[in-house]
Every structure is written in structure tokens, then in C-alpha cells.
CSV table of C-alpha atoms and ligand atoms in Angstrom, one decimal:
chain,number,residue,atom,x,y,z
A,1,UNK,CA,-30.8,30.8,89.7
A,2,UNK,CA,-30.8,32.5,86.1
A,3,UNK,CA,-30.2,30.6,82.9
A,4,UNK,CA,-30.1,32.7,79.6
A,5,UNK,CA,-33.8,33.3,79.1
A,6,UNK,CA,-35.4,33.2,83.4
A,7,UNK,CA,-35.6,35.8,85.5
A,8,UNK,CA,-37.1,35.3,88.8
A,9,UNK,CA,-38.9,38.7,90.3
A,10,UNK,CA,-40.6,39.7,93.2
A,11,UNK,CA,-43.9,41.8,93.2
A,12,UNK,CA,-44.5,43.5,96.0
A,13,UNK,CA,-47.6,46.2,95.8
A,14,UNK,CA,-47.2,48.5,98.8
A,15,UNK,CA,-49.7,50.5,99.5
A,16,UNK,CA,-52.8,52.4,98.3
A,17,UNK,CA,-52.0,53.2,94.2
A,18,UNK,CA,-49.1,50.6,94.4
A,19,UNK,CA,-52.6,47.5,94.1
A,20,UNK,CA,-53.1,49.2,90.7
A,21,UNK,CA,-49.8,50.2,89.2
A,22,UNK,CA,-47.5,47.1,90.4
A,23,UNK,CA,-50.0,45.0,88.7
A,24,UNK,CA,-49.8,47.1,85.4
A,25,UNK,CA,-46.4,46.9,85.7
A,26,UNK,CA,-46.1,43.1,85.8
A,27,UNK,CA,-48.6,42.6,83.2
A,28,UNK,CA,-47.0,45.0,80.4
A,29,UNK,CA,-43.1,43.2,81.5
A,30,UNK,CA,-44.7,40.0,80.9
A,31,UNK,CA,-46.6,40.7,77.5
A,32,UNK,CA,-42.5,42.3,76.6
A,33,UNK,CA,-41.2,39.4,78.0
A,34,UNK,CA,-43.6,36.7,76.2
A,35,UNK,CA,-42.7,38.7,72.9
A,36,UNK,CA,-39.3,38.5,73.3
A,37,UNK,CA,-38.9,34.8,74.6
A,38,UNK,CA,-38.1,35.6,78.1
A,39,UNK,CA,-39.5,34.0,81.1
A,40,UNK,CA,-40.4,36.0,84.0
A,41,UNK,CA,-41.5,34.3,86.9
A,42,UNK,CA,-43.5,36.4,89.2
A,43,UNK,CA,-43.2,36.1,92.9
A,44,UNK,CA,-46.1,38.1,94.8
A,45,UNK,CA,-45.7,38.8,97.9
A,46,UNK,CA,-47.1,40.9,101.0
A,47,UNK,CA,-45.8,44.1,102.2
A,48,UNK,CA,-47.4,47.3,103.1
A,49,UNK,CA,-50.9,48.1,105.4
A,50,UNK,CA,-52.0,44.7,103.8
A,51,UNK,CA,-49.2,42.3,105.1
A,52,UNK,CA,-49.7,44.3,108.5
A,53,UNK,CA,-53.7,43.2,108.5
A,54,UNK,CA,-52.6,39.5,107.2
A,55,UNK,CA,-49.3,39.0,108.8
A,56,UNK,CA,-49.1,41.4,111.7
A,57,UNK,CA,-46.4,43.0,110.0
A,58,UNK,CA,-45.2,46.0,107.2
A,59,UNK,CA,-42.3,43.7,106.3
A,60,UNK,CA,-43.6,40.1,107.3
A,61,UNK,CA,-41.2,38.0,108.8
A,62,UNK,CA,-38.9,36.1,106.1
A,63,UNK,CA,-39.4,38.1,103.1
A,64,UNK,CA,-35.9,39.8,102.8
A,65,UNK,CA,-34.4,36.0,103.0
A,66,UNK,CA,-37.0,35.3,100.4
A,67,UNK,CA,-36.5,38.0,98.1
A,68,UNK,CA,-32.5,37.7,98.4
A,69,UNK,CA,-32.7,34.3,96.3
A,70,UNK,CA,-34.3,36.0,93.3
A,71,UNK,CA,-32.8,38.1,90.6
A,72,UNK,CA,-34.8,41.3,92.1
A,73,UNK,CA,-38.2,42.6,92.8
A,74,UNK,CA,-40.8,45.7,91.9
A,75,UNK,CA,-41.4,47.3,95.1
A,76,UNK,CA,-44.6,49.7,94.8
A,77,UNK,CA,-44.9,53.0,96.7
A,78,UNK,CA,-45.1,52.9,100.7
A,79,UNK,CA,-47.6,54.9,102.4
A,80,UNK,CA,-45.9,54.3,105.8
A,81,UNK,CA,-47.3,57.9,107.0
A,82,UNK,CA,-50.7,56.5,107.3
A,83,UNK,CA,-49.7,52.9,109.3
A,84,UNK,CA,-51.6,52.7,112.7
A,85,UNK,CA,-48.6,53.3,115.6
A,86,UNK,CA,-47.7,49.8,116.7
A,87,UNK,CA,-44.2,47.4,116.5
A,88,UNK,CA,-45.4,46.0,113.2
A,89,UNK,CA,-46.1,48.9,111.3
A,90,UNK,CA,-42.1,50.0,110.0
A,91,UNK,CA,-41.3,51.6,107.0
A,92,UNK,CA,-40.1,49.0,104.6
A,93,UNK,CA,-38.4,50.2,101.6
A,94,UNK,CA,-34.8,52.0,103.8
A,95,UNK,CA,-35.0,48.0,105.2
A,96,UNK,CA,-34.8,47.0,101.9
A,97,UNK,CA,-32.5,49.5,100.4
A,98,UNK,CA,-30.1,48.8,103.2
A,99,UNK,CA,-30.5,45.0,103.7
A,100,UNK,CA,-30.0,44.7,100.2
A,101,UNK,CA,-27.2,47.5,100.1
A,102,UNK,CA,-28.3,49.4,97.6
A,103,UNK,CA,-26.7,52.6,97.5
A,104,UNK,CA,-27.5,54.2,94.3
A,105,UNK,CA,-31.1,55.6,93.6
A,106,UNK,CA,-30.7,56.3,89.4
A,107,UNK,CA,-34.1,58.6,88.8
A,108,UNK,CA,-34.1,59.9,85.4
A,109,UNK,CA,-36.4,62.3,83.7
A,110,UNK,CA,-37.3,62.6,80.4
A,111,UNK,CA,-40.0,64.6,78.5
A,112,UNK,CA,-42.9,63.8,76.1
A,113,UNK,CA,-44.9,66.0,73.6
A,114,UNK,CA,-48.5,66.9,74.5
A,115,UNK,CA,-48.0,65.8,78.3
A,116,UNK,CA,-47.6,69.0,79.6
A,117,UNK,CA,-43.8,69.2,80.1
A,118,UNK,CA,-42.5,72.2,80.9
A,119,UNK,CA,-39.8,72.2,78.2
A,120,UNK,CA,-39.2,69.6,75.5
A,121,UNK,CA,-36.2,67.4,75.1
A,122,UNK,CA,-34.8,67.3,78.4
A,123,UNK,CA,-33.0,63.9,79.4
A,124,UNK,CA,-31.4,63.8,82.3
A,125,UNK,CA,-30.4,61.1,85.0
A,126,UNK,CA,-30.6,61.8,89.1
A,127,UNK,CA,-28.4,59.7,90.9
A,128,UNK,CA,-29.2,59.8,94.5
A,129,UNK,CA,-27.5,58.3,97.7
A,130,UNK,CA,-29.5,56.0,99.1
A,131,UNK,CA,-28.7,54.7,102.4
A,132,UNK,CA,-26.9,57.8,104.5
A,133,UNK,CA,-26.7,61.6,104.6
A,134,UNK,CA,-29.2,63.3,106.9
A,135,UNK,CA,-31.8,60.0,106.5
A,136,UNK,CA,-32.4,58.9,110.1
A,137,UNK,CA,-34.4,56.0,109.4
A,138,UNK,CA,-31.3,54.5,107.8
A,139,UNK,CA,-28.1,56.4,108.9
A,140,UNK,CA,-27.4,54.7,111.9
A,141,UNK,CA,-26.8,50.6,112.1
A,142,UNK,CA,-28.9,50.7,115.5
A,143,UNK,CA,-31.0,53.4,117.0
A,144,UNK,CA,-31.6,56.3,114.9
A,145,UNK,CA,-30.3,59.9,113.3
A,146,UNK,CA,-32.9,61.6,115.1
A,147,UNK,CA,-33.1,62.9,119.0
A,148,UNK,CA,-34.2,65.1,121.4
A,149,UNK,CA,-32.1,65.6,124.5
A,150,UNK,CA,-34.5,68.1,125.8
A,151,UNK,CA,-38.3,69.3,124.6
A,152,UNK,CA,-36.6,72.2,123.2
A,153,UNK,CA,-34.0,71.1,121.1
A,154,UNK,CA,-33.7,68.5,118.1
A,155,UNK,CA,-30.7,67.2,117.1
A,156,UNK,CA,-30.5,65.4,113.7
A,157,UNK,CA,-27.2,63.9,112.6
A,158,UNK,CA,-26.4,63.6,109.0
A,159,UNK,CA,-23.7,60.7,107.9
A,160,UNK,CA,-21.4,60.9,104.7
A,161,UNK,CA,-18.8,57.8,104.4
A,162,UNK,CA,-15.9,58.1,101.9
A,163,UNK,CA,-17.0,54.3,101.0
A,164,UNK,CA,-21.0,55.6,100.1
A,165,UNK,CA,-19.4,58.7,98.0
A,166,UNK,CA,-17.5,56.7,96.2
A,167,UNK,CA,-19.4,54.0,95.0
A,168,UNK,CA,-22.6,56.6,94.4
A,169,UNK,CA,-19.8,58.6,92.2
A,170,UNK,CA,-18.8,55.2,89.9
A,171,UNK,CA,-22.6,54.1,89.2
A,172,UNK,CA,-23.0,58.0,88.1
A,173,UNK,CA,-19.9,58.0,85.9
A,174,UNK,CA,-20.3,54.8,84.1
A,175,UNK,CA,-24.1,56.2,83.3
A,176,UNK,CA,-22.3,59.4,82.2
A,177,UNK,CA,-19.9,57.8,80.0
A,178,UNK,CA,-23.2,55.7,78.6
A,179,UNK,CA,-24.2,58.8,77.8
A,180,UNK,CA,-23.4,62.6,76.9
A,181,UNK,CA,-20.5,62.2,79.4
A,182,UNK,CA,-21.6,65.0,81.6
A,183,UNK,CA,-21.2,64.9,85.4
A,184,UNK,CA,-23.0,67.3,87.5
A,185,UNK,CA,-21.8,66.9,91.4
A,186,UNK,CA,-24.3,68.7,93.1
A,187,UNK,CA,-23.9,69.8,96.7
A,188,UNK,CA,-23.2,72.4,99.2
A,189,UNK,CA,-19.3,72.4,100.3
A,190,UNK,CA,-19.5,76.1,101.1
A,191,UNK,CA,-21.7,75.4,104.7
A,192,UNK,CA,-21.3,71.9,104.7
A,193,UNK,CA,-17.5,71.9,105.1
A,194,UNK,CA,-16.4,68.2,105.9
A,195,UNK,CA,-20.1,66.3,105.0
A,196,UNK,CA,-20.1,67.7,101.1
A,197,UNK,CA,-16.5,68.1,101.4
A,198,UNK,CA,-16.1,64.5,101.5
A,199,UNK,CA,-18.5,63.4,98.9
A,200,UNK,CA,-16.9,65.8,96.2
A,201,UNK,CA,-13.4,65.0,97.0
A,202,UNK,CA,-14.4,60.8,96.9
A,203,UNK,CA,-16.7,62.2,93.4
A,204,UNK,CA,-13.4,64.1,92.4
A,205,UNK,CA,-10.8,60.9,93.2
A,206,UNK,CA,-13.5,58.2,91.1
A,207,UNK,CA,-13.7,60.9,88.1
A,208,UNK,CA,-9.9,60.1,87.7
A,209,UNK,CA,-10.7,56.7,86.2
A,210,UNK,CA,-12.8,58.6,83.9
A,211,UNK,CA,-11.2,61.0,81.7
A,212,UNK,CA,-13.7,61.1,79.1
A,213,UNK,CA,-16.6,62.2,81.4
A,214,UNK,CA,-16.7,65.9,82.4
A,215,UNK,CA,-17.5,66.8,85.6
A,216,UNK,CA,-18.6,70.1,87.0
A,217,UNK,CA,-20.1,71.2,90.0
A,218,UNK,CA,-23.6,73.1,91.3
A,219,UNK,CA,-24.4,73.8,94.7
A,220,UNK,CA,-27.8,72.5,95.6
A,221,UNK,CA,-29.6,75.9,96.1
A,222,UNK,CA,-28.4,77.0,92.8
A,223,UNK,CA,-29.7,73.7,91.1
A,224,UNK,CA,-32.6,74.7,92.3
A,225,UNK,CA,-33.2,77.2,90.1
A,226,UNK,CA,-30.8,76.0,87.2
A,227,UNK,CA,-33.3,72.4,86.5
A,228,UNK,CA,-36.0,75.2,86.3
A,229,UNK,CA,-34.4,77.3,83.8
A,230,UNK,CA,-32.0,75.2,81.9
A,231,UNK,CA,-32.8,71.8,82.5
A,232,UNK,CA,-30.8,70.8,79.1
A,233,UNK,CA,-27.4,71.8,80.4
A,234,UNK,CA,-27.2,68.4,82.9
A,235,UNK,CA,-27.0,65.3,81.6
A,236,UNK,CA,-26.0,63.0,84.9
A,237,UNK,CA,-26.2,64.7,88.3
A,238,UNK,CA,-24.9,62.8,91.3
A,239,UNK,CA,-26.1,64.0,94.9
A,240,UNK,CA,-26.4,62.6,98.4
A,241,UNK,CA,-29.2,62.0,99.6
A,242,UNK,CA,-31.3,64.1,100.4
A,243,UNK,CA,-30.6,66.5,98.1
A,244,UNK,CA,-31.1,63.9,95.4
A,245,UNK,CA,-35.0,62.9,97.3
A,246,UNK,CA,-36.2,66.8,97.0
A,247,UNK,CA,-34.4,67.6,93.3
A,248,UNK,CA,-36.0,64.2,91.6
A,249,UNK,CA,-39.4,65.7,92.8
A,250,UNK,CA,-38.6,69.1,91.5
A,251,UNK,CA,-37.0,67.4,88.1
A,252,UNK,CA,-40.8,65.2,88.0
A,253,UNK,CA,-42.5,68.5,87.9
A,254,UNK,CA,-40.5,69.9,84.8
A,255,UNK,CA,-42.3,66.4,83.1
A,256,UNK,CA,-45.4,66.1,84.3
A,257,UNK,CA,-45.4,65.5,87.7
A,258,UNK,CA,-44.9,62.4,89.9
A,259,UNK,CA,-46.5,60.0,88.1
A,260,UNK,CA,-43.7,60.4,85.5
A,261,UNK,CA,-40.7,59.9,88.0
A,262,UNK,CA,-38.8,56.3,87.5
A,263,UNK,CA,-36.8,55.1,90.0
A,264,UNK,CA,-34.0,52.4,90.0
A,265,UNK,CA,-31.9,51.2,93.3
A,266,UNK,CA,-28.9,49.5,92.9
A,267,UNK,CA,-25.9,48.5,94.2
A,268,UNK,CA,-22.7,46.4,93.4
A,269,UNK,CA,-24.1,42.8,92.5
A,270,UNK,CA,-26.4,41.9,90.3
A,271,UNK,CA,-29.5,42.5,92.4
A,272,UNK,CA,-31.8,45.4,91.8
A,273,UNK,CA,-35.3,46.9,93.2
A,274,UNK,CA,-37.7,49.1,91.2
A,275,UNK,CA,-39.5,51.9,93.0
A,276,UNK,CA,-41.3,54.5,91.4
A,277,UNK,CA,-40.1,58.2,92.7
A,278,UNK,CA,-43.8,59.0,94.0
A,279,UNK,CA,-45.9,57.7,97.0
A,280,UNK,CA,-48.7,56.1,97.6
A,281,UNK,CA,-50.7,58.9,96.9
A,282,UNK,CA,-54.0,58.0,98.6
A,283,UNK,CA,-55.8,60.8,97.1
A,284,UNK,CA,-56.4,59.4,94.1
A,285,UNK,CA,-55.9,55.2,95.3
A,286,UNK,CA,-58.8,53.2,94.1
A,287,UNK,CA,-60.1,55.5,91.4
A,288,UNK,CA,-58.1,54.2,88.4
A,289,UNK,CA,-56.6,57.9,87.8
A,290,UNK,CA,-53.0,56.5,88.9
A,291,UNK,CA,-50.5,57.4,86.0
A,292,UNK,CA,-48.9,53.7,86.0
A,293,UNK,CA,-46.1,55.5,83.7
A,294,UNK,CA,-43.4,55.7,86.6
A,295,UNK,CA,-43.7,52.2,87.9
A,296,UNK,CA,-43.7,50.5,84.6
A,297,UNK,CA,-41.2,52.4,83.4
A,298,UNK,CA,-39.0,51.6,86.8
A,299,UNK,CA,-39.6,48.0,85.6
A,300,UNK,CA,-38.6,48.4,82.8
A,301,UNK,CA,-35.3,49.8,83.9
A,302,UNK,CA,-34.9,46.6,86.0
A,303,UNK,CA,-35.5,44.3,83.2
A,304,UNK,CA,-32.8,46.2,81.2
A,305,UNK,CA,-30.7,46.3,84.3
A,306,UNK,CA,-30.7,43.0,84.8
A,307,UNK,CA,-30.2,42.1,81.3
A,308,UNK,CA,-26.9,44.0,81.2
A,309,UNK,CA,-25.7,42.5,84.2
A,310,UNK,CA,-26.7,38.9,84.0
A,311,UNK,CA,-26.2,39.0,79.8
A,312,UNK,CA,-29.4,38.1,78.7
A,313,UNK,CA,-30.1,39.6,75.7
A,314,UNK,CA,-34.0,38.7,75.8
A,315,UNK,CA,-34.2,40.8,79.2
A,316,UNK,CA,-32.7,43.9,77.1
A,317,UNK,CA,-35.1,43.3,73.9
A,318,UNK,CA,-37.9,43.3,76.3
A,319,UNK,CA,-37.0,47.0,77.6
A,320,UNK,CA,-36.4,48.3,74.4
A,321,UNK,CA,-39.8,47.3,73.3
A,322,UNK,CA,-41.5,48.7,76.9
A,323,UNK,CA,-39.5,51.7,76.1
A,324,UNK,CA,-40.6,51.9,72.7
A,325,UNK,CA,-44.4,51.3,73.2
A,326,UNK,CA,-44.5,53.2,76.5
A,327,UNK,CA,-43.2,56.3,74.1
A,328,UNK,CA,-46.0,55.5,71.9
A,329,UNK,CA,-48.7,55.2,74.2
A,330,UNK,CA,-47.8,58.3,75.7
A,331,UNK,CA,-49.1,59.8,72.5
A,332,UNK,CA,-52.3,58.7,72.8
A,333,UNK,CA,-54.5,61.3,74.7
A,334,UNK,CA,-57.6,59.2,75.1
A,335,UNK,CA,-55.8,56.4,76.3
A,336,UNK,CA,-52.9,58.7,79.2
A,337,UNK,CA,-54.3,59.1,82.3
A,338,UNK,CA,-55.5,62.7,83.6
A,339,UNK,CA,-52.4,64.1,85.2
A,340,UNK,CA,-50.4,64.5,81.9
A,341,UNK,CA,-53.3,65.7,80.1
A,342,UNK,CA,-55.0,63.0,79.0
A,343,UNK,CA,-58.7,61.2,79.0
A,344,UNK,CA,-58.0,57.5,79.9
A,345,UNK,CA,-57.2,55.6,83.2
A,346,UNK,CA,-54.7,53.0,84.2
A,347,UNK,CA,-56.5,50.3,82.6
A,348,UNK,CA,-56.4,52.5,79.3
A,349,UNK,CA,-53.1,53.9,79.5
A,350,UNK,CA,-51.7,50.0,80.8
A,351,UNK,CA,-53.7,48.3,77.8
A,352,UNK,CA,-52.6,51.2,75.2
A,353,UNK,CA,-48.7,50.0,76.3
A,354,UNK,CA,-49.3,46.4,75.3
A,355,UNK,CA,-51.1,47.2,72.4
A,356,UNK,CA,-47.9,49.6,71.4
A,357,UNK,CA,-45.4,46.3,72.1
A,358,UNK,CA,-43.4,45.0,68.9
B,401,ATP,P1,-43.9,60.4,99.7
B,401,ATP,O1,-43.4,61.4,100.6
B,401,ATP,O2,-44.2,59.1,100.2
B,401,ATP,O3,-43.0,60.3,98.4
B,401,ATP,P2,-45.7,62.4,98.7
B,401,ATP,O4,-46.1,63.2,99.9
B,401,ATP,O5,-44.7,63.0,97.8
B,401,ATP,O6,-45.3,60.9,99.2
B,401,ATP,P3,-47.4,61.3,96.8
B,401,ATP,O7,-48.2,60.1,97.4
B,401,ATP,O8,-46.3,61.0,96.0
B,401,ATP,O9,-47.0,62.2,98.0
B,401,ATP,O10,-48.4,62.2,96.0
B,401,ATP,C1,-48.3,63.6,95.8
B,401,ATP,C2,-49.3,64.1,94.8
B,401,ATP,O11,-49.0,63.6,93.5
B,401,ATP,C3,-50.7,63.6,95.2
B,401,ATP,O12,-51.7,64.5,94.9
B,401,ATP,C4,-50.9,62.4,94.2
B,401,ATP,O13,-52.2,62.2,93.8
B,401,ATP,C5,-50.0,62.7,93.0
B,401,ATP,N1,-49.4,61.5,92.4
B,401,ATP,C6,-48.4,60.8,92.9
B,401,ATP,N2,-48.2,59.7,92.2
B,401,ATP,C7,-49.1,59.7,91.2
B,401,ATP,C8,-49.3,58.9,90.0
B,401,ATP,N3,-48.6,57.8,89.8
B,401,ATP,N4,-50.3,59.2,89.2
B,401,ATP,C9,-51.0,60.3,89.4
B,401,ATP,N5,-50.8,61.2,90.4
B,401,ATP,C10,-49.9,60.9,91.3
């Protein structure tokens, strides 16, 4: 499939926003990739409300099979809330995560000047669970994590494997060790007896093989708080999954908001997806006022991602320069979009990024 310089990606759009910011995305990877001598070769395809008009289905029939024989894809945000009730209309992206088995959600969050960031210099890295904990669209194998035995009771069941701790733990201490070799486990042992128990004895048993990373702990309602006040004390914070969902938002929000929220799922091969934090957000869809930062920035994690893995250096040298540029553009107030305090639009903002590339 890959040789040294070819990377074959899908591009999925999703829904609302995602027609805008997917297609930003691809076209400031290529212009990285074209500087940098390395071959992307894009693979649209159908997902969302659209596939569901054209193919009478969210997920149309075939394209997990299709997608497994490429090197990864850039899925855009999934407005699943607003699908019409009916056997075609599924949420596709826990599919995904779980057909593809990956487990790790790496969300980071880092701050600009001028953007309207609630503090400067914070850097930090969420690293979510992806496919258990109290999820009930993806918990189960058949069924799901969700039911009602009578009108007036709900019963939700929340799954934690020893197997899914442990492998969230080792993608969250290699990033550490990459790092400032910080380890924040955050959960809440002191209710959740067995379910967080197990995650930070399997976080405790991976941090063996990892001397050099320090690892503390934070119970979730006191993270809270903490990424409000002293966002600069964490430097990688592993979480299940839940947890991790509601403390990326709140970690967006010290940034800019959602349209500054990257988000990169992996697991153990060498197979990745980008997917922005946000959703579809189809408030603003169609106006051009979508930030495109977050999805570009999610593919440019996958380019780098898959660099690393598959060794191609070109892959890598394209990040860096999306990184770089990205950082420039995000200086440029007439050209950032609305929500981080700037005058411009996609377009703008999109076209500012290419300009930036070296
Ligand atoms: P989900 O539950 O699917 O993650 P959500 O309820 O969090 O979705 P979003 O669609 O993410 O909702 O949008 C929340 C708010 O943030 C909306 O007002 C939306 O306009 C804004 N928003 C989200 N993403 C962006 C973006 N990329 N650029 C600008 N604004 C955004």
C-alpha cells in the first residue's frame, strides 16, 4: 500500500460544517504535501445525512472494507442528532472507532496570542478512551448500554476492561515521555470503586515500564476546577471515556472554544482517523464562519502520525510546515475566523494557512 513518499487517505465530510472544513483540510495537507514531495491520494467518500439521501444509508454499505485498505482517513463532525428516525440513519463515527479498534482519542490543547485564550502557554494533551466506559452506543458487542426495564427506571451500564486501560495508559505514556514526562490519571476511584479502580491500577502497572514519566493522580471533579485555574500544571492527562469527552470540551474553552479542539483516534497498527473534537454545529453550517483550525489541525496530526509510524519523513515535513503556518496564520486577525476574534472566514483563514506554508 505505502511506499516512501504515498499515502492513501480517506475524506469523508460528515455533516453540516464538516462540507466546508474537511475540504479545507485536504486542500492545505495537499499544498504541505506538494511542498514537501509527498503524494497524498485522496479518497472521497459518502457518509453522513448526504450518504443517507444518496445511498440510503449514514455509513453506506462497503465503506469500512474500503477505508480498511488505505493508510487512514479524515472523518468530519457527525450531526447524527438531527438524522430522520429510520434503519439507515446510525451514528457512524463509534462504528468506526470500534471497527477499526481505535481505542485512544489524543485531543490536545494549546493556546495562541490574540485569540482570546483564557491563559497563555498552556500545552497539554487529553487522552481519552474511546470505545467503553459508560458509552452505550459502543460498550456492548450486540445490543446496547442503555435500558429501561420499567417506564420508571433507567439503567445505564458502564464497561471498563483491564485490556482498554492498559493500552489507553501506553499511548498516554509514550506521549508523556515525548514530552514534559507528566502523567495525569484522572478519574474517580473514591465512588467508582472497581470501574476507576481498574483503570488506575492497569495506568499504575503500564507506568512501570516508564520510569522516567511521573504520574499523579486527579479525581475528575477536581479536574474540573484545576484545568480552570492551573491549566499549566498537566502536561498529559489520560481518562476514560467519558470523562475525557466532557474535559476536552472544557480544556477547548480555556483556547478558544470548539473550533480550536483537534482530535486524533488511534490504536495499535498503523491506521489512524482524524476527527475534530466539535460537532457539526449547524448553527453556523453554510455561512463560511466555521473555524477550519480543529480539523486541519486533526489532519495534520494524522499526517505526522502516520509519518512516524510508516517512516516517511516527507509525511512528517509536511506537519511541521501545517504546524508552522497554521501558528502563523493564527496571527492574522483579518484573515481568523469570528469565534477566536478575528474578521475573516474559512476561505480566509484556509487560504491565509497555505500562503503561511514553507
Ligand atoms: P456534539 O455533541 O456532536 O459534539 P455539540 O452539541 O458539542 O455537538 P457543536 O456542533 O460542537 O455542538 O457546536 C457547539 C457550539 O460551538 C455551536 O454554537 C457551534 O456553532 C460552535 N462551534 C462548533 N464547532 C465550531 C467551529 N469549528 N467553528 C466555529 N464554531 C464552532
Amino acid at each position: 500500500m505505502t511506499n516512501k513518499t504515498h499515502l492513501v487517505l480517506g475524506a469523508l465530510n460528515g455533516d453540516d460544517i464538516g462540507h466546508e472544513i474537511v475540504p479545507a483540510s485536504v486542500e492545505v495537507a495537499s499544498a504541505a504535501a506538494k511542498l514537501h514531495g509527498l503524494n497524498i491520494d485522496w479518497r472521497p467518500m459518502p457518509v453522513g445525512r448526504r450518504a443517507l439521501d444518496t445511498h440510503g444509508s449514514t455509513l453506506p454499505e462497503g465503506t469500512l472494507e474500503t477505508l480498511q485498505k488505505m493508510d487512514g482517513f479524515v472523518l468530519g463532525p457527525i450531526g447524527h442528532r438531527d438524522y430522520p428516525k429510520g434503519p439507515g440513519a446510525i451514528n457512524p463515527h463509534p462504528i468506526m472507532r470500534k471497527h477499526f479498534n481505535l481505542f485512544a482519542n489524543v485531543r490536545p490543547t494549546r493556546s495562541y496570542p490574540d485569540i482570546g485564550c483564557l491563559y497563555d502557554n498552556v500545552d497539554l494533551i487529553i487522552v481519552r478512551e474511546n470505545n467503553e466506559g459508560f458509552q452505550p452506543d459502543r460498550n456492548m458487542l450486540l445490543g446496547i448500554g442503555e435500558f429501561r426495564p420499567t417506564d420508571e427506571i433507567t439503567l445505564s451500564v458502564r464497561v471498563i476492561t483491564r485490556a482498554a486501560s492498559e493500552k489507553v495508559a501506553r499511548v498516554a505514556l509514550e506521549l508523556a515521555r515525548s514530552r514534559r514526562k507528566l502523567l495525569t490519571l484522572v478519574h474517580k476511584n473514591t465512588v467508582f470503586k472497581l470501574g476507576c479502580g481498574m483503570f488506575v491500577e492497569e495506568c499504575h502497572k503500564a507506568a512501570k515500564d516508564y520510569p522516567d514519566v511521573t504520574v499523579n493522580e486527579v479525581i475528575v471533579d477536581t479536574m474540573a476546577m484545576r484545568l480552570v485555574r492551573d491549566p499549566h500544571n498537566f502536561d498529559v492527562v489520560v481518562t476514560t471515556n467519558m470523562f475525557g469527552d466532557i474535559l476536552s470540551d472544557e480544556a477547548a474553552g480555556l483556547v478558544g472554544g470548539l473550533g480550536m479542539a483537534p482530535g486524533l483516534c488511534i490504536g495499535e497498527g498503523d491506521f489512524a482517523m482524524a476527527q475534530a473534537t466539535h460537532g457539526s454545529a449547524p448553527d453556523i453550517a453554510g455561512s463560511g464562519r466555521a473555524n477550519p483550525y480543529a480539523m486541519i489541525e486533526s489532519t495534520r496530526m494524522l499526517l505526522d502520525w502516520l509519518g512516524r509510524r510508516k517512516n516517511i519523513p516527507q509525511a512528517v515535513a509536511a506537519a511541521k510546515s501545517m504546524y508552522l503556518a497554521t501558528g502563523e496564520a493564527l496571527g492574522n486577525a483579518a484573515a481568523r475566523t469570528g469565534d477566536i476574534r478575528g474578521s475573516g472566514n474559512t476561505a480566509s483563514f484556509t487560504a491565509a494557512i497555505i500562503k503561511a506554508l514553507k
